[in-house]
Short mmCIF file of C-alpha atoms in Angstrom, two decimals:
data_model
loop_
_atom_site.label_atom_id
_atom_site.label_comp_id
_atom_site.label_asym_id
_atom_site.label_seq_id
_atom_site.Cartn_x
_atom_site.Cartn_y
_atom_site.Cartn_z
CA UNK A 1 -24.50 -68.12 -58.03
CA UNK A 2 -20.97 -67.43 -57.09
CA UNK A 3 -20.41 -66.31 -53.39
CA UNK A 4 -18.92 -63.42 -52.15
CA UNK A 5 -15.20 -64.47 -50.56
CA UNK A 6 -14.19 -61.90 -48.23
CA UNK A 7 -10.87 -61.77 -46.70
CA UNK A 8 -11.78 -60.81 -42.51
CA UNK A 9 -7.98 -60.77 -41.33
CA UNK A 10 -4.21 -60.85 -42.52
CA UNK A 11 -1.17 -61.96 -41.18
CA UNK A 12 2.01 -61.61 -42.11
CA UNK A 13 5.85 -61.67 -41.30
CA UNK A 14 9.15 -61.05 -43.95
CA UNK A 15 12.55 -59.54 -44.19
CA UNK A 16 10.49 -56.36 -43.86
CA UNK A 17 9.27 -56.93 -40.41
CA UNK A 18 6.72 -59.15 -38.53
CA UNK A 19 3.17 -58.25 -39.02
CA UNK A 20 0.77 -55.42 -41.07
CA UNK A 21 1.96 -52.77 -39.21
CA UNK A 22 5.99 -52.96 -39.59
CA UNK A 23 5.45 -54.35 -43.16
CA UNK A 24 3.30 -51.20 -44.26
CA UNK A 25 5.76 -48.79 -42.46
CA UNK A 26 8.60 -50.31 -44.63
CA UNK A 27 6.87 -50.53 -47.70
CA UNK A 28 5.85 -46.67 -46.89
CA UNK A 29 9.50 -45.64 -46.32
CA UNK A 30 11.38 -47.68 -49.26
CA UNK A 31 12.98 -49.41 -46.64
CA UNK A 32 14.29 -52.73 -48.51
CA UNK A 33 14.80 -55.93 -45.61
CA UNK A 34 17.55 -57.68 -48.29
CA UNK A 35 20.93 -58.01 -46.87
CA UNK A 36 23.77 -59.80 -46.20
CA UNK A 37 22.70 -63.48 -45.13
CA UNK A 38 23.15 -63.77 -41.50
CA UNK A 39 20.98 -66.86 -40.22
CA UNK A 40 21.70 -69.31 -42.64
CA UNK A 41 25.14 -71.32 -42.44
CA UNK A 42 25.88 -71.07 -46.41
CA UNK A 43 29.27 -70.92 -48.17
CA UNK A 44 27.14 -68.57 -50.38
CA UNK A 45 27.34 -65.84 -48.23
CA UNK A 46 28.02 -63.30 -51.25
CA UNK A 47 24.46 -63.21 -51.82
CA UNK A 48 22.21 -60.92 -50.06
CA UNK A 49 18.83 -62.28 -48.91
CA UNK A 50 15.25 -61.60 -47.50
CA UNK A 51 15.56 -62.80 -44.35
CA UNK A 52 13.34 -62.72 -41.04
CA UNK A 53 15.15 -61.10 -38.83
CA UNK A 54 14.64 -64.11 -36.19
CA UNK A 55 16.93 -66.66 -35.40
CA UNK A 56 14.90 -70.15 -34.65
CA UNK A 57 15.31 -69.74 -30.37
CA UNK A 58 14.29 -66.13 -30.19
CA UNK A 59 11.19 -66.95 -32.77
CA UNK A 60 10.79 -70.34 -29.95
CA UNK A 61 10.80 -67.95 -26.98
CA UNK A 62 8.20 -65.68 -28.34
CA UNK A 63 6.36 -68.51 -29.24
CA UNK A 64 6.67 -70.33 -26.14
CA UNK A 65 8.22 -73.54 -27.99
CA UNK A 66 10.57 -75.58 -25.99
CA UNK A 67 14.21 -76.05 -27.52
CA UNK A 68 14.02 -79.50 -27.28
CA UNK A 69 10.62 -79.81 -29.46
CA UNK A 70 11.50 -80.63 -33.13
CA UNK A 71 10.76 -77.58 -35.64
CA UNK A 72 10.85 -76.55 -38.61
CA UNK A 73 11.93 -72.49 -39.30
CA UNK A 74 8.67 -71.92 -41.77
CA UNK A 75 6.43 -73.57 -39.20
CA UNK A 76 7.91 -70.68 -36.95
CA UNK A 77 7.27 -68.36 -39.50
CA UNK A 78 3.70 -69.49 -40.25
CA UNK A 79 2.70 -69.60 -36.38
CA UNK A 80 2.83 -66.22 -36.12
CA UNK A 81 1.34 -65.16 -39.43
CA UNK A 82 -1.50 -67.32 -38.91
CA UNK A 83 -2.00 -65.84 -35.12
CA UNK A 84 -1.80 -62.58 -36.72
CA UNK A 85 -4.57 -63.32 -38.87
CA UNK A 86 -7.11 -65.61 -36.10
CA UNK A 87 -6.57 -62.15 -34.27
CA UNK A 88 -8.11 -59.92 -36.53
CA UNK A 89 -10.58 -62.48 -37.69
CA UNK A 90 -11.95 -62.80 -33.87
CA UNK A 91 -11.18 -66.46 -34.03
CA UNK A 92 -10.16 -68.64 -31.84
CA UNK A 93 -9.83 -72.02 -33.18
CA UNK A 94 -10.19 -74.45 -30.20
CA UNK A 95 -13.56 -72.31 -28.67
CA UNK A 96 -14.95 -71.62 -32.06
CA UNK A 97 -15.65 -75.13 -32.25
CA UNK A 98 -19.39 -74.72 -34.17
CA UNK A 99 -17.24 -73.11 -37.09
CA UNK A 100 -15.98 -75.65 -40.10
CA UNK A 101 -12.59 -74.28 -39.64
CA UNK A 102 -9.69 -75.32 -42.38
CA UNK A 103 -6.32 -74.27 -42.86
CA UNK A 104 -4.47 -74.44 -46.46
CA UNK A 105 -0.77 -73.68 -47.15
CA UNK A 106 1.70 -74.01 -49.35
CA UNK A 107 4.89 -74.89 -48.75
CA UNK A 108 7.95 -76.76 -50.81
CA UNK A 109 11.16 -77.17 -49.74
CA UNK A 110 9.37 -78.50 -46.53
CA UNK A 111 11.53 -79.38 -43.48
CA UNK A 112 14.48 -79.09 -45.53
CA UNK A 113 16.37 -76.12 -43.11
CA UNK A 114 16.51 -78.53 -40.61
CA UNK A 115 17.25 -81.82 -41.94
CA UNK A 116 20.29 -80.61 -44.02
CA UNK A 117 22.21 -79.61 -40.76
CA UNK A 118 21.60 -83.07 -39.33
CA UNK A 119 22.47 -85.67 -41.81
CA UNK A 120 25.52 -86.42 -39.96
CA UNK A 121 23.31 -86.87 -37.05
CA UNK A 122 21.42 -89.13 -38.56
CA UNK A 123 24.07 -91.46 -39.72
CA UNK A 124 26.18 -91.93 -36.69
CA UNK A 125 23.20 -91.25 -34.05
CA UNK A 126 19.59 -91.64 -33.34
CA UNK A 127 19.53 -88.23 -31.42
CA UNK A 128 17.85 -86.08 -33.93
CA UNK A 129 15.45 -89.08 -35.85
CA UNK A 130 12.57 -86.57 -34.72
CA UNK A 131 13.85 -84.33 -37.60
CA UNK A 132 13.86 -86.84 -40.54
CA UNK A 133 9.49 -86.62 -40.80
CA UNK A 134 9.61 -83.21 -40.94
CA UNK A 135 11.19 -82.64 -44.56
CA UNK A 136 7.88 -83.59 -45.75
CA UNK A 137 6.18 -80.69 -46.68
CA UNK A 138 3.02 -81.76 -44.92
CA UNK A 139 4.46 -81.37 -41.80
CA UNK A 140 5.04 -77.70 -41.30
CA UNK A 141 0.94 -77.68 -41.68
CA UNK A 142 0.57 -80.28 -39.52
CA UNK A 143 2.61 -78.39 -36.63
CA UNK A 144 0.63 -74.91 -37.68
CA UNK A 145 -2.57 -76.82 -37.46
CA UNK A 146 -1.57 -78.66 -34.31
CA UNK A 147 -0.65 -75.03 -32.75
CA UNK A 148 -3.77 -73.50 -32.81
CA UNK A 149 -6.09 -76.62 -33.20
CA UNK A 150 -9.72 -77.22 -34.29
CA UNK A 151 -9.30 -77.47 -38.11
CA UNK A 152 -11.23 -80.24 -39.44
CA UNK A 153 -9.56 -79.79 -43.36
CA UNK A 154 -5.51 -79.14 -43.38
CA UNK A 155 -4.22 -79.40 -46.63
CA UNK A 156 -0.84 -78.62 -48.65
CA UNK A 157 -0.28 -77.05 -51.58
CA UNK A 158 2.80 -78.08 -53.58
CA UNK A 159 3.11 -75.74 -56.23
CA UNK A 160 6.98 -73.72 -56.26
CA UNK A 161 6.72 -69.88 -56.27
CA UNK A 162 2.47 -70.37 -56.55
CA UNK A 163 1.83 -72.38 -53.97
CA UNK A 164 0.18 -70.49 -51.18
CA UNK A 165 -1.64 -67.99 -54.39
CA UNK A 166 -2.80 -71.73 -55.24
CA UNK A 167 -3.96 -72.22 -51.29
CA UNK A 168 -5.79 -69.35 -51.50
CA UNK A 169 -7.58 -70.15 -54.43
CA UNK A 170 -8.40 -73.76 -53.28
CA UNK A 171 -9.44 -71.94 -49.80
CA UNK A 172 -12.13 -69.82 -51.54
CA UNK A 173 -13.21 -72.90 -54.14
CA UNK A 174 -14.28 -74.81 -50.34
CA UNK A 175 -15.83 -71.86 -49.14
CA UNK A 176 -17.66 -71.29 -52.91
CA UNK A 177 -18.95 -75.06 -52.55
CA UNK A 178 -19.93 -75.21 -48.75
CA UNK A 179 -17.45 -77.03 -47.37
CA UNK A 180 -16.19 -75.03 -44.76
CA UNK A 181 -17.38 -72.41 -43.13
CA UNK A 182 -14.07 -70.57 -42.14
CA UNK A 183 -10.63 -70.59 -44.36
CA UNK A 184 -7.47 -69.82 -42.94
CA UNK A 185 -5.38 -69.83 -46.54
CA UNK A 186 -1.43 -69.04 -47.07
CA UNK A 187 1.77 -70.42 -47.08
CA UNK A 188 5.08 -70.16 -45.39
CA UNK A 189 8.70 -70.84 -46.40
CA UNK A 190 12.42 -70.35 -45.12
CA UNK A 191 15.95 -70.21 -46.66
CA UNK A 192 17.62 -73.16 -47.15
CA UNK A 193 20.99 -74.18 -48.21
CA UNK A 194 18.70 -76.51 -50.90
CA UNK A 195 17.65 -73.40 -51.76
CA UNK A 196 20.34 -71.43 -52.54
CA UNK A 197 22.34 -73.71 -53.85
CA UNK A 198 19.66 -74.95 -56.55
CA UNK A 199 19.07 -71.19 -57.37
CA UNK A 200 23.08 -70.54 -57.68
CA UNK A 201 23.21 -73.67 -59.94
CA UNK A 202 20.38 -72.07 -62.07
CA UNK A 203 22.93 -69.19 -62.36
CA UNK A 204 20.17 -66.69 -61.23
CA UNK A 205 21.00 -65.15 -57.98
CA UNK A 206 21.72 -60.96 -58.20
CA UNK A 207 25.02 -60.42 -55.70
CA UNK A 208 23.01 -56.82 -55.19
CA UNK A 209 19.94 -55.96 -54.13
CA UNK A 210 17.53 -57.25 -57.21
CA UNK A 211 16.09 -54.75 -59.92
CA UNK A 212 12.83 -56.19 -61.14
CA UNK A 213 11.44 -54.21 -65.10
CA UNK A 214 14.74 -53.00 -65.24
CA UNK A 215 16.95 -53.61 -68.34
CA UNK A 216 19.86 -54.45 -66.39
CA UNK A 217 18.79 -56.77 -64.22
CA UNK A 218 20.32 -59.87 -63.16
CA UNK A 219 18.43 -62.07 -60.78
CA UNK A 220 16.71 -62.97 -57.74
CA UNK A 221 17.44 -62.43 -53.72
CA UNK A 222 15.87 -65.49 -52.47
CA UNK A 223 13.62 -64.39 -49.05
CA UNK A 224 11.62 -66.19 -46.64
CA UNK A 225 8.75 -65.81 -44.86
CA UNK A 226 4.33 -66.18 -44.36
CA UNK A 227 1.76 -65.07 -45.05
CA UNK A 228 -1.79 -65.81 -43.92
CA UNK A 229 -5.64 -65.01 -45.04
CA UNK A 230 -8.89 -65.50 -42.92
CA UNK A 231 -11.25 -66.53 -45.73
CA UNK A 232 -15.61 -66.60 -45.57
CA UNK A 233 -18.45 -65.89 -47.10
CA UNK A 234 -19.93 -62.12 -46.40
CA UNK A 235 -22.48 -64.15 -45.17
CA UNK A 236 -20.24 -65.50 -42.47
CA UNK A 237 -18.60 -62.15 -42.25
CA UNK A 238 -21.86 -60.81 -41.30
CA UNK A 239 -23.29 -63.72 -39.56
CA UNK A 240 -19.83 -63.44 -36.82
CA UNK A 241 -20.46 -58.88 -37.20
CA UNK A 242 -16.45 -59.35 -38.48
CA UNK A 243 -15.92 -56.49 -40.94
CA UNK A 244 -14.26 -57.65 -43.85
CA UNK A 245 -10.56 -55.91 -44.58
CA UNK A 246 -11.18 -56.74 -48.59
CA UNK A 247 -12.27 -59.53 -50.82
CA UNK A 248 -10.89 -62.66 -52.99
CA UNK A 249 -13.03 -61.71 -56.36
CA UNK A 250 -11.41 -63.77 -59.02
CA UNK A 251 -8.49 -66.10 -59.50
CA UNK A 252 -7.49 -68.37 -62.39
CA UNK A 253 -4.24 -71.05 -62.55
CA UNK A 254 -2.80 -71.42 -65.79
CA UNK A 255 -0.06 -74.17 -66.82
CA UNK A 256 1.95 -74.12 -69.88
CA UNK A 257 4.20 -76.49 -69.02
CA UNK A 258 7.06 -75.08 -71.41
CA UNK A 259 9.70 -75.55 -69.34
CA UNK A 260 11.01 -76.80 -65.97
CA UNK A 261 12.19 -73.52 -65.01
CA UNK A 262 11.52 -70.72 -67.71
CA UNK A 263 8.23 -69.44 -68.81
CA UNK A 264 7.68 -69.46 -72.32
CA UNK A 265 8.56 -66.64 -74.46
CA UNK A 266 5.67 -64.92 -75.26
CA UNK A 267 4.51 -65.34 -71.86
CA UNK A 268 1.35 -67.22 -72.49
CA UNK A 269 0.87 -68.84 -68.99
CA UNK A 270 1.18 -65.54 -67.15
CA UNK A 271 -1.53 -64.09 -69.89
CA UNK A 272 -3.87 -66.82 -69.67
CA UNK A 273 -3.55 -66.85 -65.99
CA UNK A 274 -4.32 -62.72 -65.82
CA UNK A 275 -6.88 -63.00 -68.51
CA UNK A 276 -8.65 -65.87 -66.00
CA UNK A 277 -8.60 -64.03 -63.14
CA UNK A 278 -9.96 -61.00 -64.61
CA UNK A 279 -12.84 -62.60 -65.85
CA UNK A 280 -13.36 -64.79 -63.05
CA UNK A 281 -13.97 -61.54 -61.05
CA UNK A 282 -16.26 -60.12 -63.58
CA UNK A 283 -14.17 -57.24 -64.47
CA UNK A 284 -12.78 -55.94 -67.46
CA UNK A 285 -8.89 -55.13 -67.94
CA UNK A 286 -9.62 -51.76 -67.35
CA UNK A 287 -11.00 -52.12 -64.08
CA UNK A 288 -7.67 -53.29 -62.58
CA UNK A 289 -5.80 -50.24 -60.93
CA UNK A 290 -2.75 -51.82 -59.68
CA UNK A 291 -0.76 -54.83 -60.84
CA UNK A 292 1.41 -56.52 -58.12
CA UNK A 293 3.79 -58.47 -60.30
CA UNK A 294 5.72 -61.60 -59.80
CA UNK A 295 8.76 -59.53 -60.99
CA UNK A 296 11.71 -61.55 -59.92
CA UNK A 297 14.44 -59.85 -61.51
CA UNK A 298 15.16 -62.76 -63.84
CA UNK A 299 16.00 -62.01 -67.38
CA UNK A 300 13.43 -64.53 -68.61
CA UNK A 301 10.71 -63.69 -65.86
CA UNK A 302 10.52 -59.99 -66.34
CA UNK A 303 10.66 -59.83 -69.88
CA UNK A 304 8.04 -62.23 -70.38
CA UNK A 305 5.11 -61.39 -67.59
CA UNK A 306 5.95 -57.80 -69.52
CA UNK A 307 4.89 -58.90 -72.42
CA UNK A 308 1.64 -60.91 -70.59
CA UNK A 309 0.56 -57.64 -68.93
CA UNK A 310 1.08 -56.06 -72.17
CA UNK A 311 -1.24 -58.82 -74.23
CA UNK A 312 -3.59 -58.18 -71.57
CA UNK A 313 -4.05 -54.17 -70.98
CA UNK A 314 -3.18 -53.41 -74.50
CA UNK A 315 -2.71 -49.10 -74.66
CA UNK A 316 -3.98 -48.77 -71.07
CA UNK A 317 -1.69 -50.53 -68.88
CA UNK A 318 -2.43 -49.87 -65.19
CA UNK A 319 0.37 -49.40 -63.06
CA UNK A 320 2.73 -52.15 -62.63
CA UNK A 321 5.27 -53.04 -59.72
CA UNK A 322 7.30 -55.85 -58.42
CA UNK A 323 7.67 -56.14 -54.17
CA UNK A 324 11.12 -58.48 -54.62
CA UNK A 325 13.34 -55.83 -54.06
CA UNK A 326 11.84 -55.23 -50.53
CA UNK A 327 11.44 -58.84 -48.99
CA UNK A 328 13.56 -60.89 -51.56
CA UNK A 329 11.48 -63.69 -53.17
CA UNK A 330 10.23 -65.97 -50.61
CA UNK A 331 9.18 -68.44 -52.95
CA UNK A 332 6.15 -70.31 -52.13
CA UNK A 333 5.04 -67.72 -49.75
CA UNK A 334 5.23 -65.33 -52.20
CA UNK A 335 1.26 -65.28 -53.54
CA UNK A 336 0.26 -64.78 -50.10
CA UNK A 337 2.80 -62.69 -48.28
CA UNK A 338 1.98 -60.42 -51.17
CA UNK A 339 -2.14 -60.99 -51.42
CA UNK A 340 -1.31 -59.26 -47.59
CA UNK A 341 1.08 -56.50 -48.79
CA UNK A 342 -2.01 -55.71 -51.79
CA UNK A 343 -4.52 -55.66 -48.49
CA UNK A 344 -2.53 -53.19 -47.09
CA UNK A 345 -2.32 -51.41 -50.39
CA UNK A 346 -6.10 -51.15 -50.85
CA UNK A 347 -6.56 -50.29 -47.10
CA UNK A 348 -4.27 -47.65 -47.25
CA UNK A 349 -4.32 -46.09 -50.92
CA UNK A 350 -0.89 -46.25 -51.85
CA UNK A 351 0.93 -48.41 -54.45
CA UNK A 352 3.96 -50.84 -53.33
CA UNK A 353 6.91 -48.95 -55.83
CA UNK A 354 9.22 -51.08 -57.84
CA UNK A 355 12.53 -50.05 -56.19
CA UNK A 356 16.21 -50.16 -57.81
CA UNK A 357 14.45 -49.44 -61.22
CA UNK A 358 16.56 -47.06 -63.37
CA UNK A 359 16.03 -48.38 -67.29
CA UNK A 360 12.51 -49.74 -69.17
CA UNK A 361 13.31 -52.97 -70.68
CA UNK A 362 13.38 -52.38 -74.31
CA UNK A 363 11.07 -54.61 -75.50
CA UNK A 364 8.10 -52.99 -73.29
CA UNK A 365 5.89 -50.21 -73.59
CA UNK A 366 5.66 -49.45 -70.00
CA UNK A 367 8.38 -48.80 -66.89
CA UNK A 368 7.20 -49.99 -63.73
CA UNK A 369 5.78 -47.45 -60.80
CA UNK A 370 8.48 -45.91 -58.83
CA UNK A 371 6.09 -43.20 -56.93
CA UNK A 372 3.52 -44.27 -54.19
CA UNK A 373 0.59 -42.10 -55.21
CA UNK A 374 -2.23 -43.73 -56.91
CA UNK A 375 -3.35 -42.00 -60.33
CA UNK A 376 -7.00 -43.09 -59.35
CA UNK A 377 -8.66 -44.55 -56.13
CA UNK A 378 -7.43 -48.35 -55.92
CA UNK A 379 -10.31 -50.77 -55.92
CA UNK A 380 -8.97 -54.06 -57.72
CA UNK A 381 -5.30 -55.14 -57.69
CA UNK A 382 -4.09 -57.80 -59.45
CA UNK A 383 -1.65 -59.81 -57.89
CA UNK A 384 0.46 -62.76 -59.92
CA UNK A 385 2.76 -65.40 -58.93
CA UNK A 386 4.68 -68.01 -61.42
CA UNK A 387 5.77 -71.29 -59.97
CA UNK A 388 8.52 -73.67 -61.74
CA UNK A 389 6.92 -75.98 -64.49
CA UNK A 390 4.80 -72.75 -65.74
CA UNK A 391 2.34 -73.22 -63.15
CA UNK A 392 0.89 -69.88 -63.11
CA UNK A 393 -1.56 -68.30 -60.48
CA UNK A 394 -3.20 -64.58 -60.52
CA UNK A 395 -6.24 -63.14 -57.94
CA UNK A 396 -7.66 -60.43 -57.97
CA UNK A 397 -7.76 -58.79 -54.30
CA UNK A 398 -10.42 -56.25 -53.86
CA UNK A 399 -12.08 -53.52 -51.27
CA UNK A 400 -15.28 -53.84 -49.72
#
């Protein structure tokens, strides 16, 4: 019998602000956190970006971090997501030692923020050799785990833009086969100049503010940024007298494997990927009242999850709407950062809008939702994200 995998806290921090509150005000107000880069040191400064409004030492102070203690920026980022969450989950990790606590998160450019400032460093001098471990990608969830402590499982997820959808999922497939008792389940990730430069070389960075669904669009903002589940059974919910905040009911990863970057035309991943995660939760397409898309603003992207959600709703397409024009895409912490923004969405009974959209795509039969209200009470949202190599992730976020 499948268990019931409720969702008992949320963190979260983005171009939009750090934590629920700020992030729902923003969403609430159209306020969009893309702008002008500021923090990273890029000769691609012409491209406005999703960043956290933090430089590394005032994110250390909060934190209590010494300066001299080797960091990476997402580890930052993830600290206080994940704190965020243990909060409202009435966890803490080294006195809740009874609890089978494990922490999944995806990550993929790693360390990288760090170790491409000190390459010079490392050639003439061994002054910064604490640096050259943490480009692994493993070790920004070794230094979250090693904040809080007490996890016996920490694992990383590897996937591109569906990484920390993909740590979810794996978080509530240990829960579904008793292997933990208690999930913390995300991912975290900062700009890089990797980053931007790759994404400039793909010739898919927007100099303006993206425009996901719209016909004129022309690419991504890259963001950055975490976000963090609690995961357990209601059984633990109810065990711990934690009142769940909503529930993981279905989730399905799909991989067509058509291209290194591109999805493939008729957008057959994304489909199969919905079509999983529908079923998985026991629903049928109809049931789904909102549909958080990956949207990135790419040509090939938007067109093609279009046609997906299309395949998949047929006449009755719920409402539709991509987040990337608030908090840029932040990559692999995309699946999660927005799994939180479709909590707050359920909690709240309002729909994320699709800013900067002015013209349907031509080859759809829907526009995306520019106005807040709900047409009907949100229960189930369906929330997708589309990693490189077609390896695509959708859950299905619901309220208790």
């Amino acid at each position: 019998m499948k268990k019931e995998i409720c969702v008992t806290g949320a963190g979260i921090v983005s171009a939009i602000g750090r934590g629920k509150q700020a992030t729902l005000d923003a969403l609430r107000n159209g306020r969009s956190g893309v702008a002008p880069i500021r923090y990273l040191k890029t000769v691609h400064d012409g491209f406005p970006a999703g960043e956290v409004k933090y430089s590394n030492a005032e994110m250390r102070e909060l934190l209590h971090i010494a300066p001299e203690e080797a960091m990476i920026r997402s580890s930052l980022f993830g600290m206080m997501a994940v704190d965020e969450a243990l909060r409202q989950a009435g966890i803490d990790c080294r006195r809740d030692t009874s609890l089978r606590l494990a922490l999944i998160s995806g990550i993929t450019v790693g360390g990288m923020d760090q170790v491409e400032n000190m390459y010079d460093d490392f050639i003439g001098t061994d002054s910064k050799n604490d640096y050259i471990a943490l480009i692994d990608c493993g070790a920004c969830t070794e230094q979250i785990a090693d904040r809080f402590g007490g996890f016996r499982i920490a694992s990383t997820i590897v996937t591109a833009c569906s990484s920390s959808a993909n740590a979810i999922m794996m978080g509530a497939d240990l829960l579904g086969e008793g292997r933990a008792d208690v999930v913390v389940a995300g991912g975290c990730e900062c700009l890089s100049r990797y980053h931007v430069n790759g994404f400039n070389t793909l010739m898919i960075l927007d100099r303006d503010i993206c425009r996901p669904f719209d016909r004129h669009r022309a690419g991504i903002n890259l963001g950055e940024g975490a976000g963090y589940v609690v995961l357990e059974t209601a059984e633990s919910a109810a065990r711990r007298g934690v009142p769940p905040v909503g529930k993981i009911s279905g989730y399905h990863n799909a991989c067509d494997a058509f291209h290194q970057t591109a999805s493939s035309p008729d957008g057959l991943g994304a489909y199969l990927a919905m079509k999983g995660a529908v079923e998985n939760a026991g629903l049928l397409p109809e049931a789904i009242d909102y549909v958080n898309a990956h949207g990135t603003g790419t040509p090939n992207n938007d067109l093609t999850e279009g046609l997906a959600i299309m395949r998949l709703f047929g006449e009755r397409i719920p409402p539709v709407a991509s987040i990337k024009s608030f908090t840029g895409h932040t990559t692999s912490a995309a699946g999660s950062l927005e799994a939180v923004i479709s909590l707050l969405a359920l909690a709240h009974g309002f729909l994320p809008v699709n800013m900067n959209f002015r013209e349907q795509i031509e080859e759809h039969t829907f526009a995306p939702v520019t106005d807040p209200a709900p047409v009907r009470p949100l229960r189930h949202i369906l929330s997708n994200s589309f990693g490189f190599g077609g390896n695509n992730s959708a859950i299905v976020i619901s309220k208790v």
